[in-house]
């Protein structure tokens, strides 16, 4: 069986808890955020986990992993990226025969671009765990999240839900 790695994208306070996207967040967002965090916790028990953090935040506190995942991040590898497509940094540490499971924030930006980048770099076994992803802009309507998942699927990316990941 190939090695499996969970890549958690942009679940830092700046992206996921309002430091950067604050004006978009509402009560619907927080309910979804809690569900995504819970699903990532479940997935992290099944495989090695890598957290990828976007460095587009001026305040150091916004680079910290969200509270619900901080204890997992302490025992995991954390890598930083300076752009939405984090595939270059991942390619430096993950072998091509690894099955990569991707989750986190934002489905329609960093997740989509990183997955495309991984596929372009020859990582053919990439799965997006759709219910463990979300986009901050989907707090009023999930359409941007759903559209991003559909686009990835049309491009040959496998989409699963947390309960289907064994």
mmCIF file of C-alpha atoms in Angstrom:
data_model
loop_
_atom_site.group_PDB
_atom_site.id
_atom_site.type_symbol
_atom_site.label_atom_id
_atom_site.label_comp_id
_atom_site.label_asym_id
_atom_site.label_seq_id
_atom_site.Cartn_x
_atom_site.Cartn_y
_atom_site.Cartn_z
ATOM 1 C CA UNK A 1 0.000 0.000 0.000
ATOM 2 C CA UNK A 2 1.289 3.456 -0.927
ATOM 3 C CA UNK A 3 2.085 5.943 1.776
ATOM 4 C CA UNK A 4 -0.787 8.317 2.564
ATOM 5 C CA UNK A 5 -0.434 11.938 3.650
ATOM 6 C CA UNK A 6 -3.095 14.431 4.659
ATOM 7 C CA UNK A 7 -2.289 17.983 3.541
ATOM 8 C CA UNK A 8 -4.215 20.605 5.516
ATOM 9 C CA UNK A 9 -4.163 23.881 3.601
ATOM 10 C CA UNK A 10 -4.531 27.334 5.163
ATOM 11 C CA UNK A 11 -6.200 26.427 8.431
ATOM 12 C CA UNK A 12 -4.432 29.264 10.200
ATOM 13 C CA UNK A 13 -6.146 31.982 12.185
ATOM 14 C CA UNK A 14 -5.609 34.624 9.520
ATOM 15 C CA UNK A 15 -7.420 32.691 6.797
ATOM 16 C CA UNK A 16 -9.922 30.655 8.765
ATOM 17 C CA UNK A 17 -10.789 32.802 11.754
ATOM 18 C CA UNK A 18 -11.246 36.251 10.363
ATOM 19 C CA UNK A 19 -7.875 37.991 10.469
ATOM 20 C CA UNK A 20 -7.862 38.312 6.710
ATOM 21 C CA UNK A 21 -11.395 37.424 5.642
ATOM 22 C CA UNK A 22 -13.179 38.955 8.617
ATOM 23 C CA UNK A 23 -15.748 40.958 6.732
ATOM 24 C CA UNK A 24 -17.066 37.830 5.003
ATOM 25 C CA UNK A 25 -17.625 35.750 8.099
ATOM 26 C CA UNK A 26 -21.051 35.228 9.651
ATOM 27 C CA UNK A 27 -22.838 32.659 11.837
ATOM 28 C CA UNK A 28 -23.246 30.217 8.939
ATOM 29 C CA UNK A 29 -19.484 30.324 8.400
ATOM 30 C CA UNK A 30 -18.660 29.449 12.012
ATOM 31 C CA UNK A 31 -20.932 26.395 11.956
ATOM 32 C CA UNK A 32 -19.225 25.161 8.783
ATOM 33 C CA UNK A 33 -15.777 25.997 10.195
ATOM 34 C CA UNK A 34 -16.442 23.811 13.241
ATOM 35 C CA UNK A 35 -17.567 20.923 11.008
ATOM 36 C CA UNK A 36 -14.458 21.214 8.821
ATOM 37 C CA UNK A 37 -12.175 21.263 11.884
ATOM 38 C CA UNK A 38 -13.917 18.166 13.293
ATOM 39 C CA UNK A 39 -13.496 16.309 9.980
ATOM 40 C CA UNK A 40 -9.822 17.238 9.727
ATOM 41 C CA UNK A 41 -9.320 15.896 13.252
ATOM 42 C CA UNK A 42 -10.846 12.562 12.167
ATOM 43 C CA UNK A 43 -8.700 12.404 9.026
ATOM 44 C CA UNK A 44 -5.495 13.245 10.916
ATOM 45 C CA UNK A 45 -5.916 10.082 13.001
ATOM 46 C CA UNK A 46 -5.791 7.973 9.839
ATOM 47 C CA UNK A 47 -2.530 9.207 8.295
ATOM 48 C CA UNK A 48 0.507 11.432 8.588
ATOM 49 C CA UNK A 49 -0.499 15.095 8.451
ATOM 50 C CA UNK A 50 1.226 18.143 6.979
ATOM 51 C CA UNK A 51 -0.067 21.662 7.576
ATOM 52 C CA UNK A 52 0.587 24.217 4.856
ATOM 53 C CA UNK A 53 0.343 27.837 5.977
ATOM 54 C CA UNK A 54 0.015 30.857 3.701
ATOM 55 C CA UNK A 55 2.338 33.668 4.799
ATOM 56 C CA UNK A 56 0.222 36.558 3.468
ATOM 57 C CA UNK A 57 -0.519 37.834 6.959
ATOM 58 C CA UNK A 58 1.367 40.654 8.669
ATOM 59 C CA UNK A 59 0.656 39.649 12.246
ATOM 60 C CA UNK A 60 2.366 36.547 13.589
ATOM 61 C CA UNK A 61 -0.777 35.474 15.482
ATOM 62 C CA UNK A 62 -2.604 35.112 12.141
ATOM 63 C CA UNK A 63 -0.058 32.449 11.075
ATOM 64 C CA UNK A 64 -0.986 30.174 13.991
ATOM 65 C CA UNK A 65 -3.050 27.073 13.219
ATOM 66 C CA UNK A 66 -6.679 27.409 14.378
ATOM 67 C CA UNK A 67 -7.306 26.395 17.972
ATOM 68 C CA UNK A 68 -9.172 23.170 17.174
ATOM 69 C CA UNK A 69 -6.206 21.839 15.168
ATOM 70 C CA UNK A 70 -3.264 23.367 17.057
ATOM 71 C CA UNK A 71 -2.471 20.224 19.045
ATOM 72 C CA UNK A 72 -2.334 18.172 15.835
ATOM 73 C CA UNK A 73 -0.096 20.753 14.164
ATOM 74 C CA UNK A 74 2.340 20.584 17.093
ATOM 75 C CA UNK A 75 2.995 16.936 16.239
ATOM 76 C CA UNK A 76 2.967 17.421 12.459
ATOM 77 C CA UNK A 77 5.182 18.980 9.858
ATOM 78 C CA UNK A 78 4.271 22.609 9.129
ATOM 79 C CA UNK A 79 5.440 24.233 5.912
ATOM 80 C CA UNK A 80 4.929 27.756 4.644
ATOM 81 C CA UNK A 81 3.988 29.083 1.219
ATOM 82 C CA UNK A 82 3.872 32.564 -0.246
ATOM 83 C CA UNK A 83 1.304 31.983 -2.971
ATOM 84 C CA UNK A 84 -1.999 30.185 -3.477
ATOM 85 C CA UNK A 85 -0.386 27.223 -5.290
ATOM 86 C CA UNK A 86 1.569 25.450 -2.574
ATOM 87 C CA UNK A 87 2.584 22.493 -4.751
ATOM 88 C CA UNK A 88 6.259 23.505 -5.024
ATOM 89 C CA UNK A 89 6.817 23.282 -1.267
ATOM 90 C CA UNK A 90 4.930 20.003 -1.041
ATOM 91 C CA UNK A 91 6.910 18.526 -3.943
ATOM 92 C CA UNK A 92 10.109 19.110 -1.970
ATOM 93 C CA UNK A 93 8.991 16.790 0.843
ATOM 94 C CA UNK A 94 6.468 14.300 -0.604
ATOM 95 C CA UNK A 95 7.455 11.493 -2.982
ATOM 96 C CA UNK A 96 5.391 10.999 -6.133
ATOM 97 C CA UNK A 97 4.222 7.532 -5.109
ATOM 98 C CA UNK A 98 2.387 9.000 -2.098
ATOM 99 C CA UNK A 99 -1.407 9.179 -2.024
ATOM 100 C CA UNK A 100 -2.135 12.783 -1.057
ATOM 101 C CA UNK A 101 -5.420 13.739 0.605
ATOM 102 C CA UNK A 102 -6.116 17.487 0.574
ATOM 103 C CA UNK A 103 -8.436 19.475 2.852
ATOM 104 C CA UNK A 104 -8.725 22.936 4.447
ATOM 105 C CA UNK A 105 -9.324 26.440 3.089
ATOM 106 C CA UNK A 106 -10.241 27.930 0.458
ATOM 107 C CA UNK A 107 -11.666 25.364 -1.950
ATOM 108 C CA UNK A 108 -11.979 27.862 -4.792
ATOM 109 C CA UNK A 109 -8.467 29.277 -4.427
ATOM 110 C CA UNK A 110 -5.588 27.631 -2.559
ATOM 111 C CA UNK A 111 -6.985 24.102 -2.566
ATOM 112 C CA UNK A 112 -7.879 24.184 -6.241
ATOM 113 C CA UNK A 113 -4.561 25.745 -7.275
ATOM 114 C CA UNK A 114 -2.416 23.468 -5.101
ATOM 115 C CA UNK A 115 -4.156 20.342 -6.386
ATOM 116 C CA UNK A 116 -3.738 21.489 -9.989
ATOM 117 C CA UNK A 117 -0.084 22.215 -9.262
ATOM 118 C CA UNK A 118 0.454 18.764 -7.754
ATOM 119 C CA UNK A 119 -1.158 17.095 -10.777
ATOM 120 C CA UNK A 120 1.013 19.168 -13.145
ATOM 121 C CA UNK A 121 4.110 18.059 -11.181
ATOM 122 C CA UNK A 122 3.241 14.399 -11.711
ATOM 123 C CA UNK A 123 1.404 13.605 -8.497
ATOM 124 C CA UNK A 124 -1.352 11.456 -9.917
ATOM 125 C CA UNK A 125 -2.874 10.112 -6.733
ATOM 126 C CA UNK A 126 -4.434 13.242 -5.250
ATOM 127 C CA UNK A 127 -7.811 13.155 -3.511
ATOM 128 C CA UNK A 128 -9.723 16.158 -2.201
ATOM 129 C CA UNK A 129 -11.819 15.457 0.885
ATOM 130 C CA UNK A 130 -14.689 17.723 -0.106
ATOM 131 C CA UNK A 131 -16.532 17.887 3.215
ATOM 132 C CA UNK A 132 -13.260 18.748 5.003
ATOM 133 C CA UNK A 133 -12.789 21.823 2.785
ATOM 134 C CA UNK A 134 -14.608 25.095 2.620
ATOM 135 C CA UNK A 135 -14.270 28.574 1.283
ATOM 136 C CA UNK A 136 -14.827 31.667 3.338
ATOM 137 C CA UNK A 137 -16.779 33.255 0.506
ATOM 138 C CA UNK A 138 -19.319 30.419 0.749
ATOM 139 C CA UNK A 139 -20.739 31.614 4.053
ATOM 140 C CA UNK A 140 -23.901 32.839 2.324
ATOM 141 C CA UNK A 141 -23.991 30.248 -0.474
ATOM 142 C CA UNK A 142 -21.912 27.090 -0.979
ATOM 143 C CA UNK A 143 -21.845 27.639 -4.751
ATOM 144 C CA UNK A 144 -18.154 28.661 -5.021
ATOM 145 C CA UNK A 145 -17.127 25.620 -2.952
ATOM 146 C CA UNK A 146 -19.302 23.233 -4.975
ATOM 147 C CA UNK A 147 -18.177 24.742 -8.290
ATOM 148 C CA UNK A 148 -14.503 24.320 -7.320
ATOM 149 C CA UNK A 149 -15.052 20.653 -6.401
ATOM 150 C CA UNK A 150 -16.861 20.009 -9.689
ATOM 151 C CA UNK A 151 -14.064 21.633 -11.670
ATOM 152 C CA UNK A 152 -11.435 19.527 -9.903
ATOM 153 C CA UNK A 153 -13.456 16.380 -10.513
ATOM 154 C CA UNK A 154 -13.804 17.202 -14.231
ATOM 155 C CA UNK A 155 -10.011 17.467 -14.319
ATOM 156 C CA UNK A 156 -9.568 13.953 -12.971
ATOM 157 C CA UNK A 157 -9.254 14.654 -9.248
ATOM 158 C CA UNK A 158 -10.982 12.177 -6.970
ATOM 159 C CA UNK A 159 -13.405 13.798 -4.506
ATOM 160 C CA UNK A 160 -14.385 11.882 -1.354
ATOM 161 C CA UNK A 161 -16.142 12.614 1.904
ATOM 162 C CA UNK A 162 -14.443 12.040 5.242
ATOM 163 C CA UNK A 163 -16.392 8.873 6.017
ATOM 164 C CA UNK A 164 -15.175 7.280 2.751
ATOM 165 C CA UNK A 165 -11.490 7.734 3.615
ATOM 166 C CA UNK A 166 -10.292 4.464 5.132
#
